[in-house]
Amino acid sequence: MITKKEWKKALGEGKSDYTAQVLAIEKNIGSFLEFDPGKGKKTAAAFKANYIADDSATAGTSLEGLPFAVKDNIAVKGFSLTCGSKILKNFTSPYSATAVEKLMNAGAVPVGKTNMDEFGMGSSTDDSALGRTNNPWDENRVVGGSSGGSAAAVAAGLAAFSLGSDTGGSVRQPAAFCGVYGLKPTYGVVSRYGLVAYASSLEVVGALSRDINILKEVFEVMRGKDILDNTSVAHPADKNNGESEKLAPLEEGAAIGVLSGNLGLAPAIAESYAASTRALMDLGYKVHEVELPTLEWVVPAYYTIATAEASANLARFNGIKYGLRVSGADNPDDLVRDSRHEGFGPEVKLRILLGTYVLRSGFQDRYYIKSQKIRTAIREDFKKVFDSASAIMMPVFPTQAFPHGEAGLDPFQQKVADKFTSAANLAALPAMSVPTMNIDGLPTGIQFMAPTFREDRLFTLAEKFKDVFPVTTAPVSLKEGGVK
Ligand code: GLN
């Protein structure tokens, strides 16, 4: 593991060849759409100079000098903000997201923007219109998605941590594919100001890292109510939340529910899931099997709600306000239609059509309202489970990282496989993907979920698991002591 001290050296004046080392690895991986630590340093310094810092939230954290990578749907002033789409290909952000500002305030430095499935729609990052990202464990395989570039960047040791967005699993699934930690916080706990919206009621800014301690500090720095995002909420443990509560730590021997039933897992995932269940027992937790009867309806509900919201959120990309505009259109209608046709890729078009369809007048009852009912039902399922368990363990995704192209999963198979992750988004719960064992040269991981605001339990479990399943280094990676 690259230490904090080494990371700080990466951005040190003059003597570091961090940029050259990253660019050498990037030839094989392609995690970044833009990489410019020099610009990042200037952006962070300019921000700090003009900001009247409220340091109470960051007191006790030490992200000073750590390089971080940011998914290209989260705004960093002066950097690209493409969402992996042709429609925003040349767009530069005029401002930074609240989460990014908070991290810069704590001393971290944004070094670049990472590749992603277009507008966050996908599970491989192969649905980016702007480039391909390869898995640092096996370049013939995908990194997962949609925050695939952010997962690859930390797995390849190119940044100390990275930011992603998680609407239906987009932080956790690529984290599992790349063997790193991925946190999806409770809905609303991290401001979405500066995150380009895909499905607003489901998504949240999350973070990835190979180092669980860094991830924890990042979360503590990022969270908090933000006047610029009405859906944001104060976290009970916020240091600058007037009524800051001390959350009772997860007890030794606490009850953990393990999702059971026919989960449809690939053999390697089943093996790692069984080993993780044994690990929980060996660590002294009281393990019992749990079921979530609504789980089988989660994917249809997720795709109904997500596409409905996407159809509204993406209406702003019309070739008029910003982004790609075709030339030669005869009238405004043609201009909008042709610009959207030219700018959006096939998966985005499919989802806009689907979302428009489910919202058609007279159809809401059949799809959208029904999906909201499923959303309530899955929330109730979780509530029941949490009556007798402090946290739940379940898989992240049914397979390990799959190959690029035809040999991999088709778009439909990818969607069906979202059931374990998107459940947490429908229920607004915090969830974390935790790396476990490597099988056949590829990482596997498991997922913990906890009640609202109980990210602390996820961190405790992840820390315990670290002793059983140490985090390993991908073959294509900056190694320990490697940041020269
Ligand atoms: N696979 C999910 C989707 O394609 C992931 C979405 C996300 O979390 N951004 O919608």
Short mmCIF file of C-alpha atoms and ligand atoms in Angstrom, two decimals:
data_model
loop_
_atom_site.label_atom_id
_atom_site.label_comp_id
_atom_site.label_asym_id
_atom_site.label_seq_id
_atom_site.Cartn_x
_atom_site.Cartn_y
_atom_site.Cartn_z
CA MET A 1 0.00 0.00 0.00
CA ILE A 2 1.26 3.45 -0.87
CA THR A 3 1.44 5.44 2.36
CA LYS A 4 0.08 8.91 2.96
CA LYS A 5 3.63 10.19 3.21
CA GLU A 6 4.44 8.84 -0.23
CA TRP A 7 1.28 10.31 -1.69
CA LYS A 8 2.28 13.71 -0.39
CA LYS A 9 5.60 13.32 -2.15
CA ALA A 10 3.76 12.76 -5.43
CA LEU A 11 2.65 16.37 -5.49
CA GLY A 12 5.80 17.80 -3.92
CA GLU A 13 7.54 20.67 -5.68
CA GLY A 14 9.98 19.82 -8.43
CA LYS A 15 11.39 16.44 -7.50
CA SER A 16 8.49 14.07 -8.21
CA ASP A 17 7.95 12.30 -11.52
CA TYR A 18 4.44 11.30 -10.49
CA THR A 19 2.91 12.64 -13.71
CA ALA A 20 5.28 10.66 -15.90
CA GLN A 21 4.66 7.49 -13.91
CA VAL A 22 0.91 7.89 -14.13
CA LEU A 23 1.00 8.56 -17.86
CA ALA A 24 3.10 5.42 -18.39
CA ILE A 25 0.51 3.27 -16.61
CA GLU A 26 -2.35 5.08 -18.30
CA LYS A 27 -1.21 3.76 -21.70
CA ASN A 28 -2.56 0.38 -20.60
CA ILE A 29 -5.42 1.43 -18.34
CA GLY A 30 -7.03 4.66 -19.53
CA SER A 31 -8.71 5.67 -16.30
CA PHE A 32 -8.46 9.43 -16.88
CA LEU A 33 -10.17 11.61 -19.46
CA GLU A 34 -8.07 14.51 -18.22
CA PHE A 35 -4.99 14.35 -15.97
CA ASP A 36 -3.29 17.55 -14.84
CA PRO A 37 -1.95 17.66 -11.28
CA GLY A 38 -0.41 21.10 -11.91
CA LYS A 39 -3.81 22.56 -12.73
CA GLY A 40 -5.31 20.71 -9.76
CA LYS A 41 -2.78 22.25 -7.40
CA LYS A 42 -3.57 25.73 -8.72
CA THR A 43 -7.32 25.13 -8.48
CA ALA A 44 -7.03 23.93 -4.89
CA ALA A 45 -4.75 26.81 -3.90
CA ALA A 46 -7.03 29.41 -5.51
CA PHE A 47 -10.01 27.93 -3.75
CA LYS A 48 -8.36 27.99 -0.36
CA ALA A 49 -7.16 31.55 -0.83
CA ASN A 50 -10.69 32.82 -1.45
CA TYR A 51 -12.53 30.66 1.01
CA ILE A 52 -13.35 31.59 4.55
CA ALA A 53 -12.72 28.17 5.91
CA ASP A 54 -14.97 26.51 8.39
CA ASP A 55 -12.38 24.04 9.56
CA SER A 56 -14.48 22.46 12.27
CA ALA A 57 -15.61 19.69 9.93
CA THR A 58 -12.10 18.80 8.85
CA ALA A 59 -10.35 19.13 12.19
CA GLY A 60 -8.49 15.93 12.96
CA THR A 61 -8.41 14.73 9.37
CA SER A 62 -5.26 14.75 7.36
CA LEU A 63 -5.91 14.72 3.66
CA GLU A 64 -3.30 17.43 3.18
CA GLY A 65 -1.43 16.90 -0.08
CA LEU A 66 -3.28 13.74 -1.15
CA PRO A 67 -4.01 13.48 -4.89
CA PHE A 68 -7.57 12.48 -5.79
CA ALA A 69 -9.36 11.62 -9.01
CA VAL A 70 -12.89 12.78 -9.78
CA LYS A 71 -15.52 11.08 -11.92
CA ASP A 72 -16.26 13.22 -14.95
CA ASN A 73 -19.83 13.98 -13.87
CA ILE A 74 -18.67 15.83 -10.75
CA ALA A 75 -17.60 19.42 -11.26
CA VAL A 76 -14.04 20.62 -10.65
CA LYS A 77 -13.47 24.23 -11.69
CA GLY A 78 -11.38 24.51 -14.85
CA PHE A 79 -11.46 20.77 -15.58
CA SER A 80 -13.55 18.86 -18.11
CA LEU A 81 -17.10 17.85 -17.19
CA THR A 82 -18.10 15.51 -19.99
CA CYS A 83 -20.15 12.79 -18.25
CA GLY A 84 -18.44 10.46 -20.74
CA SER A 85 -20.66 11.89 -23.47
CA LYS A 86 -20.06 13.43 -26.88
CA ILE A 87 -22.73 15.98 -26.04
CA LEU A 88 -20.43 17.56 -23.41
CA LYS A 89 -17.13 16.64 -25.03
CA ASN A 90 -15.58 20.10 -24.91
CA PHE A 91 -17.31 21.38 -21.81
CA THR A 92 -15.22 22.86 -18.99
CA SER A 93 -16.74 23.36 -15.57
CA PRO A 94 -16.97 26.96 -14.32
CA TYR A 95 -17.29 25.86 -10.68
CA SER A 96 -16.54 23.00 -8.29
CA ALA A 97 -18.95 20.61 -6.59
CA THR A 98 -19.45 21.07 -2.86
CA ALA A 99 -17.87 17.68 -2.12
CA VAL A 100 -14.78 18.68 -4.12
CA GLU A 101 -14.54 22.05 -2.37
CA LYS A 102 -14.72 20.41 1.03
CA LEU A 103 -11.92 18.04 0.09
CA MET A 104 -9.79 20.88 -1.26
CA ASN A 105 -10.46 22.76 1.96
CA ALA A 106 -9.08 19.75 3.82
CA GLY A 107 -5.91 19.95 1.71
CA ALA A 108 -6.55 17.25 -0.92
CA VAL A 109 -5.69 18.02 -4.54
CA PRO A 110 -7.83 17.02 -7.54
CA VAL A 111 -5.48 15.65 -10.21
CA GLY A 112 -7.86 14.68 -12.97
CA LYS A 113 -11.23 13.56 -14.27
CA THR A 114 -12.05 9.89 -14.78
CA ASN A 115 -13.82 7.93 -17.46
CA MET A 116 -17.37 6.66 -16.94
CA ASP A 117 -20.36 5.15 -18.67
CA GLU A 118 -22.19 7.95 -20.44
CA PHE A 119 -24.19 9.93 -17.84
CA GLY A 120 -23.66 7.09 -15.35
CA MET A 121 -25.69 4.60 -17.37
CA GLY A 122 -23.91 1.28 -17.43
CA SER A 123 -21.91 -1.30 -15.54
CA SER A 124 -18.66 -1.53 -17.49
CA THR A 125 -17.43 1.95 -18.52
CA ASP A 126 -17.49 0.54 -22.06
CA ASP A 127 -20.57 2.73 -22.51
CA SER A 128 -18.34 5.82 -22.40
CA ALA A 129 -18.35 7.72 -25.68
CA LEU A 130 -14.87 9.07 -24.95
CA GLY A 131 -12.52 6.15 -24.43
CA ARG A 132 -11.91 2.71 -23.09
CA THR A 133 -10.78 1.80 -19.58
CA ASN A 134 -9.07 -1.52 -18.88
CA ASN A 135 -9.02 -3.40 -15.61
CA PRO A 136 -5.60 -3.14 -13.87
CA TRP A 137 -5.97 -6.84 -12.96
CA ASP A 138 -6.54 -7.98 -16.55
CA GLU A 139 -6.54 -5.54 -19.42
CA ASN A 140 -8.94 -7.68 -21.43
CA ARG A 141 -11.60 -7.12 -18.82
CA VAL A 142 -13.83 -4.20 -17.94
CA VAL A 143 -13.43 -2.13 -14.79
CA GLY A 144 -17.14 -2.09 -14.03
CA GLY A 145 -19.19 1.03 -13.96
CA SER A 146 -20.31 3.54 -14.15
CA SER A 147 -17.52 5.00 -11.96
CA GLY A 148 -15.03 2.69 -13.71
CA GLY A 149 -12.27 5.23 -14.27
CA SER A 150 -12.36 6.18 -10.59
CA ALA A 151 -12.05 2.52 -9.56
CA ALA A 152 -9.22 1.83 -12.02
CA ALA A 153 -7.33 4.96 -10.92
CA VAL A 154 -7.16 3.87 -7.28
CA ALA A 155 -6.62 0.18 -8.07
CA ALA A 156 -3.66 1.15 -10.28
CA GLY A 157 -2.28 3.38 -7.54
CA LEU A 158 -2.68 6.57 -9.56
CA ALA A 159 -4.47 8.50 -6.80
CA ALA A 160 -4.93 8.13 -3.06
CA PHE A 161 -8.70 8.12 -3.43
CA SER A 162 -11.34 8.97 -5.98
CA LEU A 163 -14.88 10.24 -6.16
CA GLY A 164 -17.73 8.51 -7.94
CA SER A 165 -21.48 8.74 -8.05
CA ASP A 166 -23.75 5.86 -7.07
CA THR A 167 -27.27 5.82 -8.50
CA GLY A 168 -27.71 2.06 -8.67
CA GLY A 169 -24.31 0.67 -7.72
CA SER A 170 -21.88 2.74 -9.73
CA VAL A 171 -19.37 3.16 -6.90
CA ARG A 172 -19.68 -0.31 -5.37
CA GLN A 173 -19.67 -2.52 -8.46
CA PRO A 174 -16.49 -1.09 -10.07
CA ALA A 175 -14.85 -1.13 -6.62
CA ALA A 176 -15.56 -4.89 -6.44
CA PHE A 177 -14.30 -5.42 -10.01
CA CYS A 178 -11.03 -3.64 -9.19
CA GLY A 179 -10.40 -4.88 -5.63
CA VAL A 180 -10.82 -1.59 -3.75
CA TYR A 181 -13.24 -0.15 -1.19
CA GLY A 182 -16.28 1.73 -2.48
CA LEU A 183 -18.63 3.67 -0.22
CA LYS A 184 -22.17 4.74 -1.11
CA PRO A 185 -23.24 6.99 1.75
CA THR A 186 -26.81 7.42 3.03
CA TYR A 187 -28.87 9.42 0.52
CA GLY A 188 -28.50 13.15 1.11
CA VAL A 189 -25.54 12.95 3.45
CA VAL A 190 -23.15 14.24 0.78
CA SER A 191 -24.27 17.26 -1.21
CA ARG A 192 -25.14 16.64 -4.85
CA TYR A 193 -24.38 20.23 -5.79
CA GLY A 194 -22.05 19.97 -8.77
CA LEU A 195 -23.00 16.38 -9.63
CA VAL A 196 -24.60 16.24 -13.07
CA ALA A 197 -27.97 14.62 -12.38
CA TYR A 198 -28.94 11.22 -13.77
CA ALA A 199 -31.64 10.04 -11.31
CA SER A 200 -31.85 12.59 -8.52
CA SER A 201 -33.87 10.63 -5.97
CA LEU A 202 -31.45 7.71 -6.05
CA GLU A 203 -27.96 9.08 -6.37
CA VAL A 204 -25.27 10.21 -4.05
CA VAL A 205 -21.59 11.15 -4.32
CA GLY A 206 -19.42 8.32 -3.00
CA ALA A 207 -15.73 7.56 -2.75
CA LEU A 208 -13.25 4.78 -3.53
CA SER A 209 -9.84 3.94 -2.13
CA ARG A 210 -7.43 1.11 -1.52
CA ASP A 211 -6.96 2.49 2.00
CA ILE A 212 -9.92 2.18 4.38
CA ASN A 213 -8.59 4.88 6.71
CA ILE A 214 -8.31 7.41 3.93
CA LEU A 215 -11.84 6.50 2.77
CA LYS A 216 -13.18 7.16 6.24
CA GLU A 217 -11.58 10.59 6.45
CA VAL A 218 -12.85 11.45 2.98
CA PHE A 219 -16.37 10.58 4.04
CA GLU A 220 -16.13 12.64 7.21
CA VAL A 221 -14.89 15.63 5.24
CA MET A 222 -17.44 15.39 2.41
CA ARG A 223 -20.62 14.94 4.36
CA GLY A 224 -22.90 17.61 5.78
CA LYS A 225 -25.90 19.72 4.97
CA ASP A 226 -25.35 22.11 2.08
CA ILE A 227 -27.40 25.21 1.48
CA LEU A 228 -26.92 24.60 -2.27
CA ASP A 229 -28.65 21.20 -2.20
CA ASN A 230 -32.11 21.07 -0.68
CA THR A 231 -32.05 17.29 -0.43
CA SER A 232 -28.89 17.29 1.66
CA VAL A 233 -29.12 16.41 5.34
CA ALA A 234 -26.87 16.85 8.34
CA HIS A 235 -25.26 13.64 9.53
CA PRO A 236 -25.92 12.87 13.21
CA ALA A 237 -22.18 12.48 13.78
CA ASP A 238 -21.16 15.68 11.99
CA LYS A 239 -18.65 17.58 14.03
CA ASN A 240 -20.19 20.89 13.00
CA ASN A 241 -23.77 19.77 13.42
CA GLY A 242 -24.89 21.56 16.58
CA GLU A 243 -26.44 18.41 18.03
CA SER A 244 -23.64 16.06 17.09
CA GLU A 245 -24.38 12.62 18.50
CA LYS A 246 -21.90 10.01 19.44
CA LEU A 247 -23.04 6.88 17.62
CA ALA A 248 -22.57 3.74 19.72
CA PRO A 249 -19.94 1.59 18.02
CA LEU A 250 -20.84 -1.77 16.52
CA GLU A 251 -20.50 -4.23 19.38
CA GLU A 252 -18.29 -7.29 19.40
CA GLY A 253 -20.55 -10.21 18.61
CA ALA A 254 -23.28 -8.04 17.06
CA ALA A 255 -25.88 -9.76 14.90
CA ILE A 256 -25.21 -9.60 11.17
CA GLY A 257 -27.80 -10.77 8.64
CA VAL A 258 -26.47 -12.65 5.63
CA LEU A 259 -28.69 -12.62 2.57
CA SER A 260 -29.66 -16.18 1.71
CA GLY A 261 -31.66 -17.96 -0.93
CA ASN A 262 -30.84 -18.66 -4.53
CA LEU A 263 -28.69 -15.67 -5.37
CA GLY A 264 -27.55 -16.78 -8.82
CA LEU A 265 -23.85 -16.22 -8.21
CA ALA A 266 -20.98 -17.22 -10.48
CA PRO A 267 -18.82 -19.92 -8.81
CA ALA A 268 -16.01 -17.53 -7.83
CA ILE A 269 -18.47 -15.11 -6.22
CA ALA A 270 -20.24 -17.95 -4.41
CA GLU A 271 -16.88 -19.12 -3.08
CA SER A 272 -15.92 -15.67 -1.84
CA TYR A 273 -19.39 -15.15 -0.35
CA ALA A 274 -19.12 -18.39 1.62
CA ALA A 275 -15.63 -17.44 2.81
CA SER A 276 -16.95 -14.02 3.89
CA THR A 277 -19.76 -15.64 5.86
CA ARG A 278 -17.20 -17.83 7.63
CA ALA A 279 -15.04 -14.78 8.27
CA LEU A 280 -17.95 -13.01 9.97
CA MET A 281 -18.40 -16.01 12.28
CA ASP A 282 -14.68 -16.28 12.98
CA LEU A 283 -14.68 -12.60 13.89
CA GLY A 284 -17.27 -13.43 16.54
CA TYR A 285 -20.36 -11.92 14.95
CA LYS A 286 -23.69 -13.66 15.38
CA VAL A 287 -24.63 -14.59 11.85
CA HIS A 288 -28.14 -15.45 10.75
CA GLU A 289 -29.68 -15.84 7.33
CA VAL A 290 -32.06 -13.16 6.12
CA GLU A 291 -34.30 -12.72 3.12
CA LEU A 292 -35.53 -9.65 1.29
CA PRO A 293 -38.71 -10.83 -0.44
CA THR A 294 -38.99 -7.64 -2.52
CA LEU A 295 -35.49 -8.05 -3.95
CA GLU A 296 -36.75 -9.72 -7.12
CA TRP A 297 -38.70 -6.55 -7.99
CA VAL A 298 -35.85 -4.19 -7.34
CA VAL A 299 -34.40 -4.11 -10.85
CA PRO A 300 -37.67 -3.30 -12.67
CA ALA A 301 -38.48 -0.63 -10.07
CA TYR A 302 -34.98 0.83 -10.26
CA TYR A 303 -35.00 1.01 -14.06
CA THR A 304 -38.47 2.56 -14.12
CA ILE A 305 -37.62 5.29 -11.61
CA ALA A 306 -34.08 5.89 -12.88
CA THR A 307 -35.13 6.23 -16.53
CA ALA A 308 -38.15 8.41 -15.66
CA GLU A 309 -35.89 10.81 -13.78
CA ALA A 310 -33.21 10.62 -16.47
CA SER A 311 -35.67 11.59 -19.19
CA ALA A 312 -36.43 14.77 -17.25
CA ASN A 313 -32.86 15.50 -16.12
CA LEU A 314 -31.33 15.06 -19.56
CA ALA A 315 -33.88 17.33 -21.27
CA ARG A 316 -31.50 20.24 -20.65
CA PHE A 317 -28.99 18.87 -23.17
CA ASN A 318 -30.68 20.33 -26.20
CA GLY A 319 -27.89 21.89 -28.25
CA ILE A 320 -28.97 25.37 -27.21
CA LYS A 321 -27.77 26.11 -23.71
CA TYR A 322 -24.47 24.28 -23.78
CA GLY A 323 -22.70 21.30 -25.23
CA LEU A 324 -22.74 19.98 -28.75
CA ARG A 325 -24.78 21.87 -31.34
CA VAL A 326 -25.10 20.64 -34.91
CA SER A 327 -24.77 23.17 -37.68
CA GLY A 328 -27.10 23.58 -40.62
CA ALA A 329 -30.44 22.93 -38.89
CA ASP A 330 -33.33 24.80 -40.53
CA ASN A 331 -35.38 25.41 -37.41
CA PRO A 332 -35.17 25.03 -33.61
CA ASP A 333 -36.95 21.66 -33.56
CA ASP A 334 -34.44 20.16 -35.97
CA LEU A 335 -31.58 21.75 -34.04
CA VAL A 336 -32.65 20.09 -30.80
CA ARG A 337 -33.43 16.74 -32.39
CA ASP A 338 -30.25 16.55 -34.46
CA SER A 339 -28.00 17.75 -31.61
CA ARG A 340 -29.43 15.14 -29.25
CA HIS A 341 -29.20 12.46 -31.92
CA GLU A 342 -25.59 13.32 -32.61
CA GLY A 343 -24.59 13.85 -28.97
CA PHE A 344 -26.15 10.94 -27.07
CA GLY A 345 -25.01 7.32 -27.34
CA PRO A 346 -27.36 4.34 -27.76
CA GLU A 347 -27.75 3.42 -24.08
CA VAL A 348 -28.66 6.99 -23.13
CA LYS A 349 -31.19 7.20 -25.97
CA LEU A 350 -32.73 3.91 -24.91
CA ARG A 351 -33.17 5.14 -21.35
CA ILE A 352 -34.59 8.52 -22.32
CA LEU A 353 -37.15 6.71 -24.48
CA LEU A 354 -37.97 4.24 -21.73
CA GLY A 355 -38.30 7.03 -19.16
CA THR A 356 -40.53 9.06 -21.43
CA TYR A 357 -42.66 5.99 -22.04
CA VAL A 358 -43.20 5.14 -18.36
CA LEU A 359 -44.18 8.75 -17.64
CA ARG A 360 -46.67 9.00 -20.52
CA SER A 361 -49.99 10.34 -19.41
CA GLY A 362 -52.27 7.51 -18.36
CA PHE A 363 -49.30 5.16 -17.87
CA GLN A 364 -47.96 6.41 -14.57
CA ASP A 365 -50.09 4.05 -12.50
CA ARG A 366 -48.89 1.06 -14.40
CA TYR A 367 -45.15 1.72 -14.10
CA TYR A 368 -43.99 4.72 -12.13
CA ILE A 369 -46.47 4.60 -9.22
CA LYS A 370 -46.10 0.85 -8.99
CA SER A 371 -42.33 1.26 -8.80
CA GLN A 372 -42.70 3.75 -5.98
CA LYS A 373 -44.74 1.14 -4.12
CA ILE A 374 -41.98 -1.41 -4.64
CA ARG A 375 -39.60 1.19 -3.30
CA THR A 376 -41.66 1.45 -0.11
CA ALA A 377 -41.83 -2.35 0.13
CA ILE A 378 -38.06 -2.85 -0.12
CA ARG A 379 -37.59 -0.19 2.53
CA GLU A 380 -39.96 -2.16 4.79
CA ASP A 381 -38.06 -5.37 4.05
CA PHE A 382 -34.85 -3.73 5.20
CA LYS A 383 -36.49 -2.27 8.27
CA LYS A 384 -37.62 -5.73 9.34
CA VAL A 385 -34.16 -7.17 8.84
CA PHE A 386 -32.58 -4.36 10.84
CA ASP A 387 -34.87 -5.18 13.78
CA SER A 388 -32.68 -8.18 14.41
CA ALA A 389 -29.41 -7.31 12.65
CA SER A 390 -26.98 -4.40 12.93
CA ALA A 391 -25.93 -4.79 9.32
CA ILE A 392 -26.52 -7.01 6.31
CA MET A 393 -24.00 -8.77 4.14
CA MET A 394 -24.83 -9.54 0.52
CA PRO A 395 -23.01 -9.86 -2.80
CA VAL A 396 -22.13 -6.79 -4.83
CA PHE A 397 -22.58 -8.29 -8.29
CA PRO A 398 -23.08 -11.92 -9.42
CA THR A 399 -19.83 -12.09 -11.42
CA GLN A 400 -16.23 -10.92 -11.31
CA ALA A 401 -15.01 -8.36 -13.86
CA PHE A 402 -16.21 -9.62 -17.23
CA PRO A 403 -14.38 -9.38 -20.59
CA HIS A 404 -14.83 -6.41 -22.92
CA GLY A 405 -17.21 -6.85 -25.84
CA GLU A 406 -19.21 -9.89 -26.95
CA ALA A 407 -17.53 -12.27 -24.53
CA GLY A 408 -18.83 -10.21 -21.60
CA LEU A 409 -22.36 -9.50 -20.37
CA ASP A 410 -24.85 -7.94 -22.76
CA PRO A 411 -26.71 -4.76 -21.70
CA PHE A 412 -29.74 -6.72 -20.47
CA GLN A 413 -27.66 -9.15 -18.39
CA GLN A 414 -25.84 -6.18 -16.88
CA LYS A 415 -29.12 -4.60 -15.80
CA VAL A 416 -30.50 -7.76 -14.22
CA ALA A 417 -27.29 -8.04 -12.22
CA ASP A 418 -27.88 -4.69 -10.52
CA LYS A 419 -30.30 -6.13 -7.98
CA PHE A 420 -27.91 -6.29 -5.02
CA THR A 421 -26.64 -2.77 -5.42
CA SER A 422 -29.70 -0.80 -6.54
CA ALA A 423 -31.69 -2.04 -3.51
CA ALA A 424 -29.65 0.33 -1.30
CA ASN A 425 -30.39 3.27 -3.61
CA LEU A 426 -34.13 2.59 -3.57
CA ALA A 427 -34.01 2.40 0.23
CA ALA A 428 -31.58 5.36 0.64
CA LEU A 429 -29.27 3.20 2.78
CA PRO A 430 -25.51 3.39 3.20
CA ALA A 431 -23.58 0.50 1.65
CA MET A 432 -19.96 -0.43 1.11
CA SER A 433 -18.19 -2.77 -1.21
CA VAL A 434 -15.28 -4.46 0.58
CA PRO A 435 -12.53 -6.38 -1.26
CA THR A 436 -12.12 -10.00 -0.14
CA MET A 437 -10.22 -12.75 -1.93
CA ASN A 438 -8.63 -12.97 -5.35
CA ILE A 439 -9.81 -15.91 -7.40
CA ASP A 440 -8.31 -16.81 -10.78
CA GLY A 441 -6.23 -13.65 -10.67
CA LEU A 442 -9.22 -11.34 -10.28
CA PRO A 443 -10.56 -9.62 -7.18
CA THR A 444 -13.88 -10.40 -5.52
CA GLY A 445 -15.69 -8.42 -2.87
CA ILE A 446 -18.78 -8.39 -0.69
CA GLN A 447 -21.20 -5.68 0.27
CA PHE A 448 -22.32 -4.48 3.68
CA MET A 449 -25.45 -2.41 4.20
CA ALA A 450 -26.48 -0.64 7.38
CA PRO A 451 -29.42 1.46 8.61
CA THR A 452 -29.59 5.12 7.60
CA PHE A 453 -26.61 7.17 8.86
CA ARG A 454 -24.78 4.08 10.15
CA GLU A 455 -21.78 4.26 7.84
CA ASP A 456 -19.71 3.77 11.00
CA ARG A 457 -20.80 0.12 11.08
CA LEU A 458 -19.67 -0.37 7.50
CA PHE A 459 -16.26 1.02 8.37
CA THR A 460 -15.96 -1.20 11.45
CA LEU A 461 -16.81 -4.31 9.44
CA ALA A 462 -14.45 -3.31 6.64
CA GLU A 463 -11.62 -2.80 9.11
CA LYS A 464 -12.20 -6.22 10.65
CA PHE A 465 -12.30 -7.82 7.22
CA LYS A 466 -8.98 -6.23 6.32
CA ASP A 467 -7.21 -8.56 8.75
CA VAL A 468 -8.83 -11.61 7.16
CA PHE A 469 -8.62 -10.46 3.54
CA PRO A 470 -5.68 -8.07 3.13
CA VAL A 471 -5.98 -5.63 0.23
CA THR A 472 -3.74 -6.73 -2.62
CA THR A 473 -2.04 -4.76 -5.36
CA ALA A 474 -3.09 -5.06 -8.99
CA PRO A 475 -0.42 -6.24 -11.45
CA VAL A 476 -0.55 -2.95 -13.34
CA SER A 477 0.00 -0.47 -10.55
CA LEU A 478 2.27 2.07 -9.00
CA LYS A 479 3.81 -0.01 -6.24
CA GLU A 480 4.66 0.75 -2.63
CA GLY A 481 7.45 3.26 -2.58
CA GLY A 482 6.69 3.77 -6.24
CA VAL A 483 5.72 7.44 -6.20
CA LYS A 484 9.14 8.89 -6.93
N1 GLN B 1 -25.68 -0.13 -13.55
C1 GLN B 1 -26.45 0.98 -13.08
C2 GLN B 1 -27.11 1.66 -14.26
O1 GLN B 1 -26.69 1.39 -15.32
C3 GLN B 1 -25.55 1.89 -12.36
C4 GLN B 1 -26.00 3.29 -12.33
C5 GLN B 1 -25.25 4.20 -11.44
O2 GLN B 1 -25.11 3.91 -10.24
N2 GLN B 1 -24.91 5.37 -11.97
O3 GLN B 1 -28.04 2.42 -14.14
#
